Coordinates of C-alpha atoms in Angstrom, one line a residue:
X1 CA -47.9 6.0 22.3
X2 CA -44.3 6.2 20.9
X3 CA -42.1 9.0 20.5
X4 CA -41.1 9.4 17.0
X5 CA -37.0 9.0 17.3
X6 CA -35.2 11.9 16.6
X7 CA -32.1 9.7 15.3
X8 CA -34.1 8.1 12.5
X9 CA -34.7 11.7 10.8
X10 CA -32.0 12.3 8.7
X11 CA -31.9 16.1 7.1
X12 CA -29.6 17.3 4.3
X13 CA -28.3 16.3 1.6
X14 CA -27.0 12.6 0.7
X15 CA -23.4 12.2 1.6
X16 CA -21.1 11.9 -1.6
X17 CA -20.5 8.2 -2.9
X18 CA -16.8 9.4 -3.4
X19 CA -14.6 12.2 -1.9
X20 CA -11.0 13.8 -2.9
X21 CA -9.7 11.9 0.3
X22 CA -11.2 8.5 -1.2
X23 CA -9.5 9.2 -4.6
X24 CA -6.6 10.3 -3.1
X25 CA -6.7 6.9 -0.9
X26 CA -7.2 4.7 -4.0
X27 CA -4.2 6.4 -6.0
X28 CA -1.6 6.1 -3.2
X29 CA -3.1 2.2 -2.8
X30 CA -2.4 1.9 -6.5
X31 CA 1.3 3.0 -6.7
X32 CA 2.0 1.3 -3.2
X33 CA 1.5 -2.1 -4.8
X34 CA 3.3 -1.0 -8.3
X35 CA 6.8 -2.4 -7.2
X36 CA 5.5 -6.2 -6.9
X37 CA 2.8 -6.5 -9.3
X38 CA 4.0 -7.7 -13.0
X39 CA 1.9 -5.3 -15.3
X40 CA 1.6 -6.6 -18.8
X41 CA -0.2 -3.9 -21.5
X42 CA -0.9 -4.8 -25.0
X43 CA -1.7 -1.1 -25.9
X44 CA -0.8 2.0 -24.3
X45 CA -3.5 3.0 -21.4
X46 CA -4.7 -0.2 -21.1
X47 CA -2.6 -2.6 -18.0
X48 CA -3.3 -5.9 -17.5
X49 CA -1.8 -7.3 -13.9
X50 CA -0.4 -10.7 -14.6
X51 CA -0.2 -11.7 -10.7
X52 CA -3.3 -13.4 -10.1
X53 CA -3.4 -12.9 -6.1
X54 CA -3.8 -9.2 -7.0
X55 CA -6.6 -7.2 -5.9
X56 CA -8.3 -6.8 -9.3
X57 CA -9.3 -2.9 -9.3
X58 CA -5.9 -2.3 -8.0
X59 CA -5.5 0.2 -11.4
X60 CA -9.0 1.2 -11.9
X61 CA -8.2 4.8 -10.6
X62 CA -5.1 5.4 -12.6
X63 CA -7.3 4.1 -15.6
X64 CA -9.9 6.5 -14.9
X65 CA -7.8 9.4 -14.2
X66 CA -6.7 8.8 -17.7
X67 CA -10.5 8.7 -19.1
X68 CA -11.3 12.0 -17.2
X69 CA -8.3 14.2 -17.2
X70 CA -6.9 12.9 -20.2
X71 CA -4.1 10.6 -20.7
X72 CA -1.7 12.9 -21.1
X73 CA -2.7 16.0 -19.2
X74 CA -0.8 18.2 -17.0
X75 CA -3.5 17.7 -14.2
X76 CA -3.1 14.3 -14.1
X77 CA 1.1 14.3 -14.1
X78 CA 0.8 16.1 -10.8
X79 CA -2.1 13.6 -9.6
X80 CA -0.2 10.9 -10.5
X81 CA 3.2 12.5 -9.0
X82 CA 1.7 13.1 -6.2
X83 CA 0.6 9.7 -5.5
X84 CA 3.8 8.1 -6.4
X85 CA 5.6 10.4 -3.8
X86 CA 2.9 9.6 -1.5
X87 CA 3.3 6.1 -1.7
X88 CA 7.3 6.1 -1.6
X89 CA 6.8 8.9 2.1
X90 CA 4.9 6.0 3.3
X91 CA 6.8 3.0 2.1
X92 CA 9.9 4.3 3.6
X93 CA 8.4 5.3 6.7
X94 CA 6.9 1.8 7.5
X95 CA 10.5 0.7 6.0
X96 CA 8.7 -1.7 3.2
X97 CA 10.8 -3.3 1.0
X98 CA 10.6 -2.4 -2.7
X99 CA 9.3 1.1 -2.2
X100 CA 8.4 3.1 -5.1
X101 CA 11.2 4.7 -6.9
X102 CA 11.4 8.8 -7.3
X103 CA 11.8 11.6 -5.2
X104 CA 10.0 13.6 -3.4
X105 CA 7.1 16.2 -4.1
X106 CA 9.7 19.1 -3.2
X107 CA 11.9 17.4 -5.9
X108 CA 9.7 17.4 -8.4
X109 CA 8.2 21.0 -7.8
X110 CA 12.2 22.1 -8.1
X111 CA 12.9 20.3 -11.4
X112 CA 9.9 21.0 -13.3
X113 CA 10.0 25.0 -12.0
X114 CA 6.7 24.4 -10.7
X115 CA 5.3 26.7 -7.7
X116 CA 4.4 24.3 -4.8
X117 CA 0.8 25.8 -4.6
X118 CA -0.3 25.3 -7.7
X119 CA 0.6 21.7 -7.9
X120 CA -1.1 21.4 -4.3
X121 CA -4.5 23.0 -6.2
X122 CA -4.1 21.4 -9.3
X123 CA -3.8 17.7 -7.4
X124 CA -7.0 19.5 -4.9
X125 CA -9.1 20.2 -8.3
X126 CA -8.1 16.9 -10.1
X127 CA -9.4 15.2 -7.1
X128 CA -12.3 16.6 -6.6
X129 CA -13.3 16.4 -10.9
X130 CA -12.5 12.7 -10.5
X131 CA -14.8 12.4 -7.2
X132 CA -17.5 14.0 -8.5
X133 CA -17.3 12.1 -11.9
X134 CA -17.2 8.7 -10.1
X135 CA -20.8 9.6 -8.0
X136 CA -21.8 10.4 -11.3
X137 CA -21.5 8.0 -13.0
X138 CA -22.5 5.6 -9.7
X139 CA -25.4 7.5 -9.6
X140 CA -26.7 7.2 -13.3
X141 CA -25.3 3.7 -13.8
X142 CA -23.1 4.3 -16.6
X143 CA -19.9 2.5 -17.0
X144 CA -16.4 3.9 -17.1
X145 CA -15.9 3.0 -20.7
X146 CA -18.5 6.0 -21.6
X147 CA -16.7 8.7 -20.4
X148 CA -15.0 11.1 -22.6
X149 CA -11.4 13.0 -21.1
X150 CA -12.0 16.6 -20.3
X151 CA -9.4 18.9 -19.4
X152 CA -9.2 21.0 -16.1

């Protein structure tokens, strides 16, 4: 007789399809390739990369940040900030040519009078609302086109 194994039962809950740390990847992927992909857009929101070799949902987060947060929401200017200065602390620490342009997040924080921690939450919650929207809409099978922009 066989013993049932005890590695085949998994318990709990299903792990998310998409986590802050997965946006956050995405975001800092999407601004890292910014400085050499020609960007054409036709309307405002909508970009269109003209380099063909380009990974083709290279923009599909900044696009949906748009969709969630709202186009022109504060949480999404600190997302968005954050991943640009993200990108630019990384490009210049693997010395990449072309780095994103802008300072740093301290910069930022200083010339907009922002407190540090807030932006750090608001980028935490913006994350997560876009996380949890993504499995979401995974999970029901609805396309990114249906969402409506919601504030945070």
């Amino acid at each position: 007789m066989l013993a049932e194994n005890p590695l085949c039962r998994i318990e709990g809950p299903d792990p998310p399809v998409c986590t802050c740390t997965d946006v956050r990847r995405w975001l800092v992927a999407a601004f890292m390739a910014l400085p050499t992909t020609p960007i054409f857009s036709a309307r405002a929101g909508e970009a269109t990369m003209l380099n063909p070799h380009a990974a083709p949902g290279t923009f599909d987060w900044i696009a949906f940040s748009a969709q969630v947060l709202g186009r022109e929401s504060r949480a999404r200017r600190y997302l968005l900030t954050w991943a640009r200065c993200e990108a630019r602390r990384i490009a210049v620490a693997r010395n990449m040519p072309n780095p994103p342009g802008g300072g740093t997040i301290a910069d930022y924080c200083r010339e907009m009078s922002i407190d540090r921690r807030t932006f750090n939450r608001t980028v935490d919650r913006s994350c997560n609302v876009l996380a949890e929207r993504w499995a979401a809409q995974i999970g029901s099978g609805d396309n990114r086109r249906g969402l409506k922009p919601g504030g945070i």
